[in-house]
mmCIF file of C-alpha atoms in Angstrom:
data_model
loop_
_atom_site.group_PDB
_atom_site.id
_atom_site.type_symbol
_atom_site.label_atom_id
_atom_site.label_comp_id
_atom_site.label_asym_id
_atom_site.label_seq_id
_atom_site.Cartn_x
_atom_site.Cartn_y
_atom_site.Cartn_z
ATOM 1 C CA UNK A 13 -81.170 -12.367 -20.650
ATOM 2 C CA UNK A 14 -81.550 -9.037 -22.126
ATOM 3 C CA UNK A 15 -84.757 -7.542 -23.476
ATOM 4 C CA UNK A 16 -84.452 -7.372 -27.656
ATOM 5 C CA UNK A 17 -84.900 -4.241 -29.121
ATOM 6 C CA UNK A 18 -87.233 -4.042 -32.270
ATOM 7 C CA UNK A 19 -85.320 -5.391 -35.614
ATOM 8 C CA UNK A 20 -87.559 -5.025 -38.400
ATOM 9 C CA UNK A 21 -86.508 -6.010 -41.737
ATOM 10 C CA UNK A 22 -87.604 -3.474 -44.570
ATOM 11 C CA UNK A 23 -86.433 -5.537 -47.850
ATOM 12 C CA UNK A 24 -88.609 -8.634 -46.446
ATOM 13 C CA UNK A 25 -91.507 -5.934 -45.437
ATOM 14 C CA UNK A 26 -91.131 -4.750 -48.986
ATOM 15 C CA UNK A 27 -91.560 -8.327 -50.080
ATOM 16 C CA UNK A 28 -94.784 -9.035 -48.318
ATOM 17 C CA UNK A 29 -93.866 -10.151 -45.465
ATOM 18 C CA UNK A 30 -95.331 -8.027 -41.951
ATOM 19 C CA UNK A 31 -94.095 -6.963 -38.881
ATOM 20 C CA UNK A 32 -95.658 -9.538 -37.377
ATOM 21 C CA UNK A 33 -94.263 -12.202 -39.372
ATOM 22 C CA UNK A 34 -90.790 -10.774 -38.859
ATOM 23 C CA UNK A 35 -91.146 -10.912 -34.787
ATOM 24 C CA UNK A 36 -92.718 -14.297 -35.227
ATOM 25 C CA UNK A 37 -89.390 -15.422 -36.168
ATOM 26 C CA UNK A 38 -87.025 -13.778 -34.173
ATOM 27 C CA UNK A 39 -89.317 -15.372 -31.057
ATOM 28 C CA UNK A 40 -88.898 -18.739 -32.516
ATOM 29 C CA UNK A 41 -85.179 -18.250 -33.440
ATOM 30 C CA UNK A 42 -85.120 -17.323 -29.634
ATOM 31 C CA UNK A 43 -86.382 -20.012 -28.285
ATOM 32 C CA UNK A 44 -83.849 -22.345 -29.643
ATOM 33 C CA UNK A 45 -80.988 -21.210 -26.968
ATOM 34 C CA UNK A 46 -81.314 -21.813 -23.885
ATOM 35 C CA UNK A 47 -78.669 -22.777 -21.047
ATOM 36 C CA UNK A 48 -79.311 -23.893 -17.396
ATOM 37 C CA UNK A 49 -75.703 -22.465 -16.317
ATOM 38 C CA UNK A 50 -74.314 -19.210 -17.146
ATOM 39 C CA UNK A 51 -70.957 -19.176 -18.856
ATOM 40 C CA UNK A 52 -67.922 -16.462 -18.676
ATOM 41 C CA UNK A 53 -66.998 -14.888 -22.181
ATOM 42 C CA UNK A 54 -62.970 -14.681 -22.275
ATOM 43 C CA UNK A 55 -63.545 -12.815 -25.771
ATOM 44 C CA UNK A 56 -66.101 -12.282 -28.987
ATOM 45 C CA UNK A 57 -63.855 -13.152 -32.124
ATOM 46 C CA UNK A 58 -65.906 -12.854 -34.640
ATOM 47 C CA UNK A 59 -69.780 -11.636 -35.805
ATOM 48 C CA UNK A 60 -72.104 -12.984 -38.860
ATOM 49 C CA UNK A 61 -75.786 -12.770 -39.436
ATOM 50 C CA UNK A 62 -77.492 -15.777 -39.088
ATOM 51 C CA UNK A 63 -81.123 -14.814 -40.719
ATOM 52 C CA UNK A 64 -82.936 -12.165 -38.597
ATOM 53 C CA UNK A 65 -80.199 -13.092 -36.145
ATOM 54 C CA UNK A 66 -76.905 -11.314 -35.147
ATOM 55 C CA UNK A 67 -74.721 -13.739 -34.083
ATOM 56 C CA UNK A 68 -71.049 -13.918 -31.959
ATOM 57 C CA UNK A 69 -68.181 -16.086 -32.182
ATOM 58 C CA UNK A 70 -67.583 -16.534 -28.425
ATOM 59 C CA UNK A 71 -64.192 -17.912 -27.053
ATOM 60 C CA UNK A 72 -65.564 -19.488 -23.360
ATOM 61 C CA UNK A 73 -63.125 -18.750 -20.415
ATOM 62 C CA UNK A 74 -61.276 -21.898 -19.099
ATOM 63 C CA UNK A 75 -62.694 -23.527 -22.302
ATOM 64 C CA UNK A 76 -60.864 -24.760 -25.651
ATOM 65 C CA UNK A 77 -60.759 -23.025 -28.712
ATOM 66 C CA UNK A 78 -62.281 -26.152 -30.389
ATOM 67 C CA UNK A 79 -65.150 -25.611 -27.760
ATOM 68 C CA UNK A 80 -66.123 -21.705 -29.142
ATOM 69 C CA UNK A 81 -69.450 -21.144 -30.343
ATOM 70 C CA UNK A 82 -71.990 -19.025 -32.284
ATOM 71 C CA UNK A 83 -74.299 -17.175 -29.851
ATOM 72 C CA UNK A 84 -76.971 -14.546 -30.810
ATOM 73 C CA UNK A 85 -76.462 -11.472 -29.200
ATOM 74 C CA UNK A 86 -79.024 -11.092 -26.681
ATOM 75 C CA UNK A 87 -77.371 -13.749 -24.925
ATOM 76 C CA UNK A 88 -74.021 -11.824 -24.205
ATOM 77 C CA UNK A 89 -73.752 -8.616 -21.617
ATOM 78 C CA UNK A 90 -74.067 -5.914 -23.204
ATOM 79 C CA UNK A 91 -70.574 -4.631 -22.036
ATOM 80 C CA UNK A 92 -68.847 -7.237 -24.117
ATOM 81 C CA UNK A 93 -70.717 -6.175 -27.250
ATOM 82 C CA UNK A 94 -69.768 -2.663 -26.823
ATOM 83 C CA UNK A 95 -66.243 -3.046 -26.578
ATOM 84 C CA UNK A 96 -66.730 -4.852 -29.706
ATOM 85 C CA UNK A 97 -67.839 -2.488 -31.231
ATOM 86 C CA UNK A 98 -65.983 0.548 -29.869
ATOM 87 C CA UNK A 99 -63.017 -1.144 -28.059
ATOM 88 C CA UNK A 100 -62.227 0.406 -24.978
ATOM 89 C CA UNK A 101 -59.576 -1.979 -23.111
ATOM 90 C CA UNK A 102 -56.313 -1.717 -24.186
ATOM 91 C CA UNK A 103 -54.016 -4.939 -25.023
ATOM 92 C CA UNK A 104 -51.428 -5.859 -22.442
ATOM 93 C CA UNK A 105 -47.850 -5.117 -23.058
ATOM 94 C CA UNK A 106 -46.269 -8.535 -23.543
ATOM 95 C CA UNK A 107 -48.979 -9.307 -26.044
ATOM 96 C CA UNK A 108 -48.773 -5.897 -27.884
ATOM 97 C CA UNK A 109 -44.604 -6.694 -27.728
ATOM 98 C CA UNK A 110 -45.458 -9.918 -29.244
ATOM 99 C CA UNK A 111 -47.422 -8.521 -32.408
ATOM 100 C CA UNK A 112 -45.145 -6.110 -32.918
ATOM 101 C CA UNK A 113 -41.885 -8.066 -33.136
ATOM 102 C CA UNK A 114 -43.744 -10.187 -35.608
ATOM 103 C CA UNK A 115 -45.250 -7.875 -37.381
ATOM 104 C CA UNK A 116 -41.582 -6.105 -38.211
ATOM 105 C CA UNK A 117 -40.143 -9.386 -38.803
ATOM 106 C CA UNK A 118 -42.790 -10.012 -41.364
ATOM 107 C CA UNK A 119 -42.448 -6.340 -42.905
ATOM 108 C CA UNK A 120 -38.788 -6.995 -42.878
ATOM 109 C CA UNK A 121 -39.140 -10.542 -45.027
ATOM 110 C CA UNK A 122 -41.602 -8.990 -47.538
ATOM 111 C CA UNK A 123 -38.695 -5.975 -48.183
ATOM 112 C CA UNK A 124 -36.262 -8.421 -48.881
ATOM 113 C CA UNK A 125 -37.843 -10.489 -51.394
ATOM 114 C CA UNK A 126 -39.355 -9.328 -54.746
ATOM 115 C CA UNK A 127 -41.643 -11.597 -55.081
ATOM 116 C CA UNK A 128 -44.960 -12.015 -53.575
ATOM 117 C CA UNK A 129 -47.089 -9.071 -51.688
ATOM 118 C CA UNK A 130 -48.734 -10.248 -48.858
ATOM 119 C CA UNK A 131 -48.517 -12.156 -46.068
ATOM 120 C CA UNK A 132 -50.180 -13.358 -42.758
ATOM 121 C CA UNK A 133 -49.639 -12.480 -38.959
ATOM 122 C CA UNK A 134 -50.889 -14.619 -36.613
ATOM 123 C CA UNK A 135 -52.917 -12.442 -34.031
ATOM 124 C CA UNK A 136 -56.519 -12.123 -32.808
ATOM 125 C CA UNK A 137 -59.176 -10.767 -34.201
ATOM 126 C CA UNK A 138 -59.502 -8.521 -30.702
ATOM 127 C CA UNK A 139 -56.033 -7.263 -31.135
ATOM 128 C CA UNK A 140 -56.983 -5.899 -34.965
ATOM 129 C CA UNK A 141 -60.242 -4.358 -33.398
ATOM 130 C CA UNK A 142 -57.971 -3.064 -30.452
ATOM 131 C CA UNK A 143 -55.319 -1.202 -32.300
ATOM 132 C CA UNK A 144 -57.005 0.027 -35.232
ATOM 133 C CA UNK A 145 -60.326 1.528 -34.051
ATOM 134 C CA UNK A 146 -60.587 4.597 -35.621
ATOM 135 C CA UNK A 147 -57.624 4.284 -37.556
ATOM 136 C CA UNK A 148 -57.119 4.313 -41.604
ATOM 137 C CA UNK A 149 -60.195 3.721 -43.989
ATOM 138 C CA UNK A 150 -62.679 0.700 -44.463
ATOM 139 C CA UNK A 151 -62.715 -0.460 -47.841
ATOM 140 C CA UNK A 152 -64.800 -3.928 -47.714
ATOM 141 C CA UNK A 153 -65.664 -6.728 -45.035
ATOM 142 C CA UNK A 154 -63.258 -5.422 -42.274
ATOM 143 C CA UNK A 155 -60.117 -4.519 -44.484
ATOM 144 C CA UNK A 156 -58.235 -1.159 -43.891
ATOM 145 C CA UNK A 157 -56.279 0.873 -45.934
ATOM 146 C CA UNK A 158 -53.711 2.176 -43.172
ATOM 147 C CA UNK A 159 -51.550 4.791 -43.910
ATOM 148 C CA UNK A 160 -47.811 4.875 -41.670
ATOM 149 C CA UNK A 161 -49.196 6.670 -38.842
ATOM 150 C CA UNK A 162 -51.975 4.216 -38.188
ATOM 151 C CA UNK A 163 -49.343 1.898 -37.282
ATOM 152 C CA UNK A 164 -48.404 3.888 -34.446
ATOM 153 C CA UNK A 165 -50.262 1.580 -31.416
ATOM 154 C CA UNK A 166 -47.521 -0.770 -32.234
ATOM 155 C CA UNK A 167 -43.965 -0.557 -31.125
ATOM 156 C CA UNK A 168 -41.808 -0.041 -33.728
ATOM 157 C CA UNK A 169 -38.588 1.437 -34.271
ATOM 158 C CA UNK A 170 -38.747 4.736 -36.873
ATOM 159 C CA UNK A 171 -37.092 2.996 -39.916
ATOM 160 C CA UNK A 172 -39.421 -0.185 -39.387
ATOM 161 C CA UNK A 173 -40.880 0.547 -43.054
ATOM 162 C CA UNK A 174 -37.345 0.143 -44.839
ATOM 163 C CA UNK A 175 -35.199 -2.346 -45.086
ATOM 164 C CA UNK A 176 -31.397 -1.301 -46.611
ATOM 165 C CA UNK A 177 -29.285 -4.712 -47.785
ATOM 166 C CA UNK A 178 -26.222 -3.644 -49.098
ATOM 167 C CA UNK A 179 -23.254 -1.301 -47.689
ATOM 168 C CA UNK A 180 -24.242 1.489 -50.465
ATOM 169 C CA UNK A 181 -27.447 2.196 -49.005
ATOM 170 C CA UNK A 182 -29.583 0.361 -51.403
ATOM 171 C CA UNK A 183 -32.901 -1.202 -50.267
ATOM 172 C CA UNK A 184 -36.503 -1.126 -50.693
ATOM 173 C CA UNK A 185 -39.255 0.400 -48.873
ATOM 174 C CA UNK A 186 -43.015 0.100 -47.906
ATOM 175 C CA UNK A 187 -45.448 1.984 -50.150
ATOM 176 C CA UNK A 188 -48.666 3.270 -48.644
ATOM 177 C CA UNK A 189 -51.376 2.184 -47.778
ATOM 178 C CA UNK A 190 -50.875 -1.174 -46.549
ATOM 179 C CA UNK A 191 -54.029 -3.093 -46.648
ATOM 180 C CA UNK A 192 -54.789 -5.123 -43.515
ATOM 181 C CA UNK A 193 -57.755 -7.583 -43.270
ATOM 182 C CA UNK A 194 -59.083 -9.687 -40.417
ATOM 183 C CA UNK A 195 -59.013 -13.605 -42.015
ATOM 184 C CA UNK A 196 -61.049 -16.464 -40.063
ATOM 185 C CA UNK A 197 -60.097 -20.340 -41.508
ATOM 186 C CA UNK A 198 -60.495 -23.020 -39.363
ATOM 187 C CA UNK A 199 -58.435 -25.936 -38.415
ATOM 188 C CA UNK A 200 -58.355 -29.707 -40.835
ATOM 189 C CA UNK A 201 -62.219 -30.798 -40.977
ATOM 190 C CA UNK A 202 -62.083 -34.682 -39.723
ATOM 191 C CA UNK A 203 -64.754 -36.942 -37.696
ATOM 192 C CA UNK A 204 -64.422 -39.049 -34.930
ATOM 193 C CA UNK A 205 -66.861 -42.031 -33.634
ATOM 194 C CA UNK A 206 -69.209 -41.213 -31.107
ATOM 195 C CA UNK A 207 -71.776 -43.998 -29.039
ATOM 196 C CA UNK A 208 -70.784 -46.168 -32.757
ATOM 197 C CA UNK A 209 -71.734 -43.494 -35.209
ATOM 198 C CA UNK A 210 -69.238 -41.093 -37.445
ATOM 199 C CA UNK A 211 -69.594 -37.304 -36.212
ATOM 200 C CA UNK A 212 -68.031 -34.596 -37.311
ATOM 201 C CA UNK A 213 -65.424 -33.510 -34.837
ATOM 202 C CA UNK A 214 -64.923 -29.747 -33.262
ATOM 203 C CA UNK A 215 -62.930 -27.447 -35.755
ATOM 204 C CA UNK A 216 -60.990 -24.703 -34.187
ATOM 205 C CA UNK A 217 -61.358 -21.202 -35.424
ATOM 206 C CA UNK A 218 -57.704 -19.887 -36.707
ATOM 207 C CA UNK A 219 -57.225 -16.089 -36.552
ATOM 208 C CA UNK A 220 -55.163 -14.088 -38.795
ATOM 209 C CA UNK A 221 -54.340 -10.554 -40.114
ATOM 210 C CA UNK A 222 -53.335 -10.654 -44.103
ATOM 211 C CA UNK A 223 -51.434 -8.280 -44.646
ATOM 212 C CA UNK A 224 -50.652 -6.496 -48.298
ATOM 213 C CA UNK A 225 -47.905 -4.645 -49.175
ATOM 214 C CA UNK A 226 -46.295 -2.787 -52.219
ATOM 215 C CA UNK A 227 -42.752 -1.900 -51.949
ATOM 216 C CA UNK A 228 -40.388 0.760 -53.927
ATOM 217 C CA UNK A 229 -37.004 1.017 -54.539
ATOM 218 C CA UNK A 230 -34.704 3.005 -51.577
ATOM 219 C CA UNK A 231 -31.766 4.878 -51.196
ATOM 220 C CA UNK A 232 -30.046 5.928 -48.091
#
């Protein structure tokens, strides 16, 4: 387990409450996890602070995604919360082939309607951190403001942004930024009877980009 650097908490420190008090908790928040066997991370979806406590979504290799958990940090190596951070490995090819097709198809759909301006992509939360490190501007909770060239990690063909539907070259075409955020929901809450009692039963996490798009009018 790794040693915890010191996380002191001015707003409570302005309230009254002292350094002491504040490390008095993060030891007892500690204390509460504990395994016996050590268990491989396949990926970190998500973060959220729990209290004093930083916390992970972790997706368990060889495990379900009904099986992920919250873990506070200092349980996880600290090369996996790097790359969170500041991704470093870059997404395979069939996956990267994968968001893009259905990213394009989705861009495509949303051009040829008039109605509506969003939509969702189904993707991981990984794959969002992967491509667009660095990329476009932060606006609020994880959404971006990209601009066209911020779109370049994925491969698309140049006139992916318009979409022409009729022989005279009319059509209708993205307007910049699109604004891209990172949307957690989780699957149908239910129970399920365990040694004669109603529990609840594991929810899995469900990943998703929303995507939001205005459109103009086009002309070949």
């Amino acid at each position: 387990m790794q040693t915890r650097g010191r996380n002191i908490d001015f707003k409570k420190l302005s309230e009254g409450q002292t350094e002491e008090e504040n490390k008095r908790k993060l030891r007892k928040a500690s204390k509460c996890y504990v395994y016996e066997n050590k268990f491989n991370v396949e990926r970190l979806i998500c973060k959220r602070k729990d209290g004093l406590i930083q916390k992970y979504l972790v997706k368990w290799e060889s495990y379900s995604e009904y099986e992920c958990t919250w873990e506070p940090w200092f349980h996880l190596p600290k090369i996996i919360l790097d790359d969170f951070s500041t991704p470093k490995i870059e997404i395979d090819p069939d996956t990267l082939q994968e968001i893009s097709d259905e990213f394009r198809t989705a861009v495509q759909a949303r051009l040829s309607q008039r109605v509506g301006s969003h939509f969702y992509i189904s993707s991981t939360f990984d794959s969002f951190r992967r491509l667009f490190h660095n990329r476009g501007t932060e606006v609020q909770k994880g959404r971006k403001l990209l601009q066209r060239d911020d779109f370049s990690g994925l491969l698309l063909p140049e006139d992916w942004d318009i979409f022409v539907y009729t022989k005279l070259g009319e059509g209708r075409a993205v307007s910049f930024p699109i604004k891209v955020t990172p949307t957690l929901r989780w699957s149908k809450k239910c129970y399920r009877v365990v040694s004669g009692s109603l529990v609840e039963a594991p929810r899995r996490p469900l990943e998703s980009w929303k995507v939001e798009i205005s459109t103009a009018r086009y002309h070949v």
